[in-house]
Amino acid sequence: MKEIKEKLQETIKAIRKETDFSPDIGIILGTGLGKLTEKIEPESIIPYKQLPYFPTPTVESYEGRLIFGYLSGKKIVAMQGRFHHYEGYSMEQVTFPVRVMKFLGCNMLIVSNAAGGLNPLFERGDVMIISDHINLMGVNPLTGPNDESLGPRFPDMLNIYDRDLIKLTEEVALKKAIPVKRGVYVGLQGPTFETGAEYRMLRIIRADAVGMSTVPEVIVARHMSMKVLGLSIITDLCSPDVLQPVSHEIVIAAANKAEPILTKLIKAVVQKLNDPQKWVPRSEK
Ligand code: HPA
């Protein structure tokens, strides 16, 4: 079996045949939130099927593509279409694009998702800045042999979501009059939505939003010392007392509706990042 590093080198080689663009920021767009890609001035677009070891998404309506270009004047690469563990992909496959982003030169990862709101003060359509996460997926993407040249065997997960990026995002949101919440995201494997008893348990352990993605990608990003900003769109309410049936269609419709706000926020935050490569979180200063 090929080592991860070897696979990464093959994928980078395939990308370098298409473009020598070197992005500073990687962006992963969640379910129903892919429209941000329309705001990118593209330099190069590569379909996943052209890339070795990239799976193809099974839940999104568009085909998966890597989009290289400029957003608010900054060099970025965005994933249009992400992978979930519940689709049957291994954790290595789910997180492989994050490693590719790092190898392309990205120092920072902005990740978004559609999530259920557990905090009773949340409303549908709210934007939540992720302050921390709880991994209840039952698996960890770093299980297995560790390549020390990628990151440590036992990576620290304190301040996994960069505190200064959170602060900056809150300041930008205030300036742009975009209301934002802040909270803890809990990642579950899915693909079932949760039972009432499970929602109650998730609230007891102090989670504010629940979803089926993000946690693996962020763990791998931190394994490689990338700075992470995470944003959730609250697409449905999961307080056990106000519980309504939820479906993928409801989640997508709510995410689509809130997408312009998220796009506006991400664009404004990226604009403020004067030198993404030199960003040093407070905890490491
Ligand atoms: N659980 C509940 N509601 C949701 C989820 C989830 O994983 N994702 C989006 N809305």
mmCIF file of C-alpha atoms and ligand atoms in Angstrom:
data_model
loop_
_atom_site.group_PDB
_atom_site.id
_atom_site.type_symbol
_atom_site.label_atom_id
_atom_site.label_comp_id
_atom_site.label_asym_id
_atom_site.label_seq_id
_atom_site.Cartn_x
_atom_site.Cartn_y
_atom_site.Cartn_z
ATOM 1 C CA MET A 1 0.000 0.000 0.000
ATOM 2 C CA LYS A 2 1.255 3.470 -0.871
ATOM 3 C CA GLU A 3 2.217 5.866 1.898
ATOM 4 C CA ILE A 4 0.180 9.040 2.209
ATOM 5 C CA LYS A 5 3.173 11.199 1.263
ATOM 6 C CA GLU A 6 3.631 9.328 -1.987
ATOM 7 C CA LYS A 7 -0.053 9.777 -2.824
ATOM 8 C CA LEU A 8 0.156 13.479 -2.036
ATOM 9 C CA GLN A 9 3.169 13.911 -4.285
ATOM 10 C CA GLU A 10 1.323 12.198 -7.165
ATOM 11 C CA THR A 11 -1.709 14.454 -6.723
ATOM 12 C CA ILE A 12 0.423 17.601 -6.499
ATOM 13 C CA LYS A 13 2.191 16.538 -9.695
ATOM 14 C CA ALA A 14 -1.183 16.198 -11.457
ATOM 15 C CA ILE A 15 -2.215 19.656 -10.232
ATOM 16 C CA ARG A 16 1.104 21.192 -11.252
ATOM 17 C CA LYS A 17 0.546 19.931 -14.808
ATOM 18 C CA GLU A 18 -2.512 22.231 -14.893
ATOM 19 C CA THR A 19 -1.420 25.256 -12.858
ATOM 20 C CA ASP A 20 1.494 26.702 -10.927
ATOM 21 C CA PHE A 21 -0.851 28.894 -8.866
ATOM 22 C CA SER A 22 0.133 28.824 -5.197
ATOM 23 C CA PRO A 23 -2.805 29.536 -2.871
ATOM 24 C CA ASP A 24 -2.415 30.865 0.684
ATOM 25 C CA ILE A 25 -5.896 29.964 1.919
ATOM 26 C CA GLY A 26 -7.927 26.781 1.455
ATOM 27 C CA ILE A 27 -11.708 26.971 1.589
ATOM 28 C CA ILE A 28 -14.104 24.046 2.044
ATOM 29 C CA LEU A 29 -17.749 24.804 1.362
ATOM 30 C CA GLY A 30 -20.469 22.875 3.084
ATOM 31 C CA THR A 31 -23.718 21.394 1.824
ATOM 32 C CA GLY A 32 -25.768 24.040 0.021
ATOM 33 C CA LEU A 33 -23.033 26.655 0.495
ATOM 34 C CA GLY A 34 -21.127 26.213 -2.769
ATOM 35 C CA LYS A 35 -22.170 29.507 -4.358
ATOM 36 C CA LEU A 36 -19.189 31.370 -2.898
ATOM 37 C CA THR A 37 -17.241 29.882 -5.802
ATOM 38 C CA GLU A 38 -19.055 32.340 -8.115
ATOM 39 C CA LYS A 39 -17.212 35.158 -6.332
ATOM 40 C CA ILE A 40 -13.801 33.694 -7.102
ATOM 41 C CA GLU A 41 -11.839 35.116 -10.026
ATOM 42 C CA PRO A 42 -10.673 31.753 -11.320
ATOM 43 C CA GLU A 43 -7.161 31.055 -12.507
ATOM 44 C CA SER A 44 -7.615 27.342 -12.949
ATOM 45 C CA ILE A 45 -10.392 24.789 -12.343
ATOM 46 C CA ILE A 46 -9.564 21.107 -11.960
ATOM 47 C CA PRO A 47 -12.279 18.425 -11.737
ATOM 48 C CA TYR A 48 -11.636 15.907 -8.954
ATOM 49 C CA LYS A 49 -11.849 13.087 -11.457
ATOM 50 C CA GLN A 50 -8.617 14.369 -13.003
ATOM 51 C CA LEU A 51 -6.841 14.019 -9.651
ATOM 52 C CA PRO A 52 -5.424 10.745 -8.335
ATOM 53 C CA TYR A 53 -6.790 9.708 -4.884
ATOM 54 C CA PHE A 54 -9.586 12.306 -4.970
ATOM 55 C CA PRO A 55 -12.948 10.628 -4.506
ATOM 56 C CA THR A 56 -16.055 12.047 -6.199
ATOM 57 C CA PRO A 57 -18.813 13.456 -3.986
ATOM 58 C CA THR A 58 -22.066 11.515 -3.998
ATOM 59 C CA VAL A 59 -24.375 13.981 -2.227
ATOM 60 C CA GLU A 60 -23.812 17.266 -4.045
ATOM 61 C CA SER A 61 -25.616 18.104 -7.252
ATOM 62 C CA TYR A 62 -22.506 19.488 -8.962
ATOM 63 C CA GLU A 63 -19.423 17.538 -9.869
ATOM 64 C CA GLY A 64 -16.488 18.044 -7.553
ATOM 65 C CA ARG A 65 -13.892 20.584 -8.602
ATOM 66 C CA LEU A 66 -10.891 22.391 -7.166
ATOM 67 C CA ILE A 67 -11.099 26.094 -7.973
ATOM 68 C CA PHE A 68 -7.878 28.124 -7.891
ATOM 69 C CA GLY A 69 -8.092 31.898 -8.029
ATOM 70 C CA TYR A 70 -8.544 35.179 -6.210
ATOM 71 C CA LEU A 71 -11.137 36.021 -3.582
ATOM 72 C CA SER A 72 -11.059 39.605 -2.305
ATOM 73 C CA GLY A 73 -7.630 39.842 -3.920
ATOM 74 C CA LYS A 74 -6.204 36.895 -1.953
ATOM 75 C CA LYS A 75 -4.889 33.672 -3.436
ATOM 76 C CA ILE A 76 -7.188 30.824 -2.526
ATOM 77 C CA VAL A 77 -8.154 27.309 -3.505
ATOM 78 C CA ALA A 78 -11.734 26.202 -2.901
ATOM 79 C CA MET A 79 -13.224 22.734 -2.874
ATOM 80 C CA GLN A 80 -16.544 22.690 -4.666
ATOM 81 C CA GLY A 81 -17.948 19.497 -3.207
ATOM 82 C CA ARG A 82 -16.643 17.823 -0.077
ATOM 83 C CA PHE A 83 -16.511 14.250 1.127
ATOM 84 C CA HIS A 84 -18.223 12.729 4.131
ATOM 85 C CA HIS A 85 -17.384 9.589 6.065
ATOM 86 C CA TYR A 86 -21.028 8.430 5.787
ATOM 87 C CA GLU A 87 -20.626 8.238 1.998
ATOM 88 C CA GLY A 88 -18.385 5.259 2.663
ATOM 89 C CA TYR A 89 -15.085 7.096 2.226
ATOM 90 C CA SER A 90 -12.293 6.386 4.660
ATOM 91 C CA MET A 91 -11.135 9.166 6.967
ATOM 92 C CA GLU A 92 -7.937 9.330 4.900
ATOM 93 C CA GLN A 93 -9.999 9.985 1.763
ATOM 94 C CA VAL A 94 -12.246 12.542 3.500
ATOM 95 C CA THR A 95 -9.248 14.546 4.684
ATOM 96 C CA PHE A 96 -6.906 14.010 1.723
ATOM 97 C CA PRO A 97 -7.859 17.353 0.057
ATOM 98 C CA VAL A 98 -6.843 19.221 3.231
ATOM 99 C CA ARG A 99 -3.381 17.659 3.032
ATOM 100 C CA VAL A 100 -3.251 18.592 -0.660
ATOM 101 C CA MET A 101 -4.095 22.207 0.241
ATOM 102 C CA LYS A 102 -1.237 22.270 2.732
ATOM 103 C CA PHE A 103 1.167 20.816 0.170
ATOM 104 C CA LEU A 104 0.091 23.502 -2.309
ATOM 105 C CA GLY A 105 1.178 26.121 0.222
ATOM 106 C CA CYS A 106 -2.006 26.922 2.186
ATOM 107 C CA ASN A 107 -1.323 28.009 5.725
ATOM 108 C CA MET A 108 -4.939 28.626 6.552
ATOM 109 C CA LEU A 109 -8.207 26.695 6.196
ATOM 110 C CA ILE A 110 -11.688 28.190 6.184
ATOM 111 C CA VAL A 111 -14.330 25.505 6.556
ATOM 112 C CA SER A 112 -18.102 25.837 6.485
ATOM 113 C CA ASN A 113 -21.000 23.490 7.082
ATOM 114 C CA ALA A 114 -24.746 23.182 7.462
ATOM 115 C CA ALA A 115 -25.571 22.249 11.056
ATOM 116 C CA GLY A 116 -28.490 21.635 13.349
ATOM 117 C CA GLY A 117 -28.923 24.159 16.157
ATOM 118 C CA LEU A 118 -28.871 22.690 19.676
ATOM 119 C CA ASN A 119 -28.550 25.972 21.554
ATOM 120 C CA PRO A 120 -32.114 27.127 22.333
ATOM 121 C CA LEU A 121 -31.137 30.729 21.556
ATOM 122 C CA PHE A 122 -30.263 29.885 17.954
ATOM 123 C CA GLU A 123 -32.577 30.481 15.022
ATOM 124 C CA ARG A 124 -32.701 28.996 11.534
ATOM 125 C CA GLY A 125 -30.351 30.861 9.212
ATOM 126 C CA ASP A 126 -27.988 31.961 12.003
ATOM 127 C CA VAL A 127 -24.261 31.989 11.293
ATOM 128 C CA MET A 128 -22.242 30.354 14.090
ATOM 129 C CA ILE A 129 -18.495 30.855 14.400
ATOM 130 C CA ILE A 130 -17.122 27.548 15.657
ATOM 131 C CA SER A 131 -15.184 28.105 18.878
ATOM 132 C CA ASP A 132 -14.384 24.439 19.505
ATOM 133 C CA HIS A 133 -15.581 20.970 18.569
ATOM 134 C CA ILE A 134 -16.438 17.608 20.072
ATOM 135 C CA ASN A 135 -15.532 14.534 18.043
ATOM 136 C CA LEU A 136 -18.338 11.985 18.445
ATOM 137 C CA MET A 137 -17.766 10.400 15.053
ATOM 138 C CA GLY A 138 -16.380 7.277 16.667
ATOM 139 C CA VAL A 139 -13.276 7.531 14.504
ATOM 140 C CA ASN A 140 -10.284 9.833 14.220
ATOM 141 C CA PRO A 141 -8.616 10.689 10.904
ATOM 142 C CA LEU A 142 -5.158 10.335 12.479
ATOM 143 C CA THR A 143 -5.658 6.668 13.417
ATOM 144 C CA GLY A 144 -2.923 4.532 11.872
ATOM 145 C CA PRO A 145 0.770 5.045 11.205
ATOM 146 C CA ASN A 146 1.904 8.653 11.658
ATOM 147 C CA ASP A 147 4.175 10.413 9.194
ATOM 148 C CA GLU A 148 6.233 12.701 11.455
ATOM 149 C CA SER A 149 7.091 14.937 8.501
ATOM 150 C CA LEU A 150 3.384 15.828 8.234
ATOM 151 C CA GLY A 151 2.734 16.370 11.928
ATOM 152 C CA PRO A 152 3.170 14.916 15.422
ATOM 153 C CA ARG A 153 1.820 11.573 16.638
ATOM 154 C CA PHE A 154 -0.130 13.226 19.451
ATOM 155 C CA PRO A 155 -1.152 16.681 18.190
ATOM 156 C CA ASP A 156 -2.410 19.273 20.627
ATOM 157 C CA MET A 157 -6.028 20.262 20.028
ATOM 158 C CA LEU A 158 -6.159 23.315 22.296
ATOM 159 C CA ASN A 159 -7.432 26.391 20.406
ATOM 160 C CA ILE A 160 -7.944 24.201 17.359
ATOM 161 C CA TYR A 161 -10.087 27.034 15.935
ATOM 162 C CA ASP A 162 -7.758 30.021 15.827
ATOM 163 C CA ARG A 163 -8.749 32.572 18.498
ATOM 164 C CA ASP A 164 -7.473 35.549 16.545
ATOM 165 C CA LEU A 165 -9.350 34.473 13.433
ATOM 166 C CA ILE A 166 -12.505 34.193 15.570
ATOM 167 C CA LYS A 167 -11.920 37.682 16.931
ATOM 168 C CA LEU A 168 -11.282 39.094 13.468
ATOM 169 C CA THR A 169 -14.443 37.429 12.117
ATOM 170 C CA GLU A 170 -16.522 38.875 14.968
ATOM 171 C CA GLU A 171 -15.114 42.356 14.289
ATOM 172 C CA VAL A 172 -15.778 42.067 10.557
ATOM 173 C CA ALA A 173 -19.310 40.778 11.214
ATOM 174 C CA LEU A 174 -20.013 43.712 13.505
ATOM 175 C CA LYS A 175 -18.759 46.205 10.902
ATOM 176 C CA LYS A 176 -20.859 44.577 8.175
ATOM 177 C CA ALA A 177 -23.885 44.304 10.500
ATOM 178 C CA ILE A 178 -23.977 40.512 10.098
ATOM 179 C CA PRO A 179 -25.310 38.916 13.283
ATOM 180 C CA VAL A 180 -23.134 35.978 14.361
ATOM 181 C CA LYS A 181 -23.275 33.449 17.166
ATOM 182 C CA ARG A 182 -20.337 31.551 18.627
ATOM 183 C CA GLY A 183 -20.447 27.958 19.777
ATOM 184 C CA VAL A 184 -19.246 24.382 19.993
ATOM 185 C CA TYR A 185 -19.811 22.067 17.013
ATOM 186 C CA VAL A 186 -20.302 18.363 17.653
ATOM 187 C CA GLY A 187 -19.513 16.012 14.780
ATOM 188 C CA LEU A 188 -21.424 12.743 14.448
ATOM 189 C CA GLN A 189 -20.990 10.134 11.775
ATOM 190 C CA GLY A 190 -24.548 10.221 10.354
ATOM 191 C CA PRO A 191 -26.150 9.599 7.909
ATOM 192 C CA THR A 192 -29.146 9.443 10.238
ATOM 193 C CA PHE A 193 -30.231 12.668 11.847
ATOM 194 C CA GLU A 194 -30.339 12.315 15.617
ATOM 195 C CA THR A 195 -33.085 11.057 17.904
ATOM 196 C CA GLY A 196 -34.692 13.339 20.485
ATOM 197 C CA ALA A 197 -32.744 11.569 23.226
ATOM 198 C CA GLU A 198 -29.509 12.093 21.305
ATOM 199 C CA TYR A 199 -30.203 15.813 20.863
ATOM 200 C CA ARG A 200 -30.842 16.070 24.612
ATOM 201 C CA MET A 201 -27.531 14.315 25.319
ATOM 202 C CA LEU A 202 -25.654 16.596 22.898
ATOM 203 C CA ARG A 203 -27.064 19.628 24.666
ATOM 204 C CA ILE A 204 -26.081 18.225 28.063
ATOM 205 C CA ILE A 205 -22.475 17.926 26.870
ATOM 206 C CA ARG A 206 -22.675 21.634 25.923
ATOM 207 C CA ALA A 207 -22.689 21.391 22.134
ATOM 208 C CA ASP A 208 -24.370 24.283 20.317
ATOM 209 C CA ALA A 209 -24.599 22.823 16.827
ATOM 210 C CA VAL A 210 -24.495 19.316 15.355
ATOM 211 C CA GLY A 211 -23.377 18.046 11.970
ATOM 212 C CA MET A 212 -21.715 15.240 10.034
ATOM 213 C CA SER A 213 -18.574 16.896 8.661
ATOM 214 C CA THR A 214 -15.795 19.385 9.506
ATOM 215 C CA VAL A 215 -14.279 17.598 12.538
ATOM 216 C CA PRO A 216 -12.005 15.262 10.506
ATOM 217 C CA GLU A 217 -10.840 18.013 8.141
ATOM 218 C CA VAL A 218 -10.043 20.371 11.013
ATOM 219 C CA ILE A 219 -8.143 17.703 12.972
ATOM 220 C CA VAL A 220 -5.978 17.004 9.913
ATOM 221 C CA ALA A 221 -5.465 20.730 9.276
ATOM 222 C CA ARG A 222 -4.251 21.194 12.848
ATOM 223 C CA HIS A 223 -2.078 18.085 12.561
ATOM 224 C CA MET A 224 -0.232 20.071 9.879
ATOM 225 C CA SER A 225 -0.309 23.359 11.862
ATOM 226 C CA MET A 226 -2.774 25.131 9.565
ATOM 227 C CA LYS A 227 -4.763 27.986 11.109
ATOM 228 C CA VAL A 228 -8.478 27.194 11.043
ATOM 229 C CA LEU A 229 -11.646 29.254 10.880
ATOM 230 C CA GLY A 230 -14.913 27.275 11.053
ATOM 231 C CA LEU A 231 -18.381 28.612 10.272
ATOM 232 C CA SER A 232 -21.733 26.841 10.574
ATOM 233 C CA ILE A 233 -25.081 27.811 9.109
ATOM 234 C CA ILE A 234 -27.880 26.729 11.415
ATOM 235 C CA THR A 235 -30.329 25.033 9.053
ATOM 236 C CA ASP A 236 -32.771 23.470 11.527
ATOM 237 C CA LEU A 237 -33.499 23.542 15.227
ATOM 238 C CA CYS A 238 -32.712 20.516 17.355
ATOM 239 C CA SER A 239 -33.853 21.555 20.818
ATOM 240 C CA PRO A 240 -35.816 18.504 22.000
ATOM 241 C CA ASP A 241 -38.750 20.714 23.019
ATOM 242 C CA VAL A 242 -39.249 22.325 19.614
ATOM 243 C CA LEU A 243 -38.234 19.378 17.486
ATOM 244 C CA GLN A 244 -39.644 19.250 13.936
ATOM 245 C CA PRO A 245 -38.914 16.557 11.360
ATOM 246 C CA VAL A 246 -35.769 17.341 9.358
ATOM 247 C CA SER A 247 -34.678 16.178 5.915
ATOM 248 C CA HIS A 248 -31.728 16.738 3.585
ATOM 249 C CA GLU A 249 -34.008 18.936 1.433
ATOM 250 C CA ILE A 250 -34.852 21.175 4.423
ATOM 251 C CA VAL A 251 -31.153 21.472 5.262
ATOM 252 C CA ILE A 252 -30.194 22.356 1.667
ATOM 253 C CA ALA A 253 -33.037 24.898 1.304
ATOM 254 C CA ALA A 254 -32.069 26.649 4.555
ATOM 255 C CA ALA A 255 -28.372 26.593 3.649
ATOM 256 C CA ASN A 256 -29.094 28.057 0.201
ATOM 257 C CA LYS A 257 -31.111 30.825 1.801
ATOM 258 C CA ALA A 258 -28.364 31.743 4.263
ATOM 259 C CA GLU A 259 -25.527 31.290 1.760
ATOM 260 C CA PRO A 260 -25.315 34.989 0.671
ATOM 261 C CA ILE A 261 -24.657 36.053 4.291
ATOM 262 C CA LEU A 262 -21.938 33.453 4.715
ATOM 263 C CA THR A 263 -20.360 34.430 1.395
ATOM 264 C CA LYS A 264 -20.395 38.099 2.398
ATOM 265 C CA LEU A 265 -18.757 37.268 5.722
ATOM 266 C CA ILE A 266 -16.048 35.004 4.255
ATOM 267 C CA LYS A 267 -15.244 37.567 1.527
ATOM 268 C CA ALA A 268 -14.901 40.332 4.119
ATOM 269 C CA VAL A 269 -12.733 38.218 6.445
ATOM 270 C CA VAL A 270 -10.429 37.133 3.607
ATOM 271 C CA GLN A 271 -10.052 40.754 2.550
ATOM 272 C CA LYS A 272 -8.779 41.601 6.053
ATOM 273 C CA LEU A 273 -6.124 38.890 6.035
ATOM 274 C CA ASN A 274 -3.208 40.978 4.912
ATOM 275 C CA ASP A 275 -0.609 38.305 4.999
ATOM 276 C CA PRO A 276 -2.171 34.860 5.446
ATOM 277 C CA GLN A 277 1.223 33.146 5.356
ATOM 278 C CA LYS A 278 2.504 35.153 8.319
ATOM 279 C CA TRP A 279 -0.579 34.621 10.490
ATOM 280 C CA VAL A 280 0.555 33.453 13.910
ATOM 281 C CA PRO A 281 -2.134 32.608 16.449
ATOM 282 C CA ARG A 282 -1.954 34.312 19.824
ATOM 283 C CA SER A 283 -1.236 31.017 21.553
ATOM 284 C CA GLU A 284 1.985 30.593 19.536
ATOM 285 C CA LYS A 285 3.229 34.196 19.772
HETATM 286 N N1 HPA B 1 -28.100 16.839 12.605
HETATM 287 C C1 HPA B 1 -29.202 17.561 12.747
HETATM 288 N N2 HPA B 1 -29.511 18.590 11.990
HETATM 289 C C2 HPA B 1 -28.661 18.913 11.018
HETATM 290 C C3 HPA B 1 -27.507 18.207 10.800
HETATM 291 C C4 HPA B 1 -27.206 17.103 11.642
HETATM 292 O O1 HPA B 1 -26.174 16.419 11.482
HETATM 293 N N3 HPA B 1 -26.878 18.781 9.754
HETATM 294 C C5 HPA B 1 -27.626 19.819 9.358
HETATM 295 N N4 HPA B 1 -28.715 19.908 10.116
#
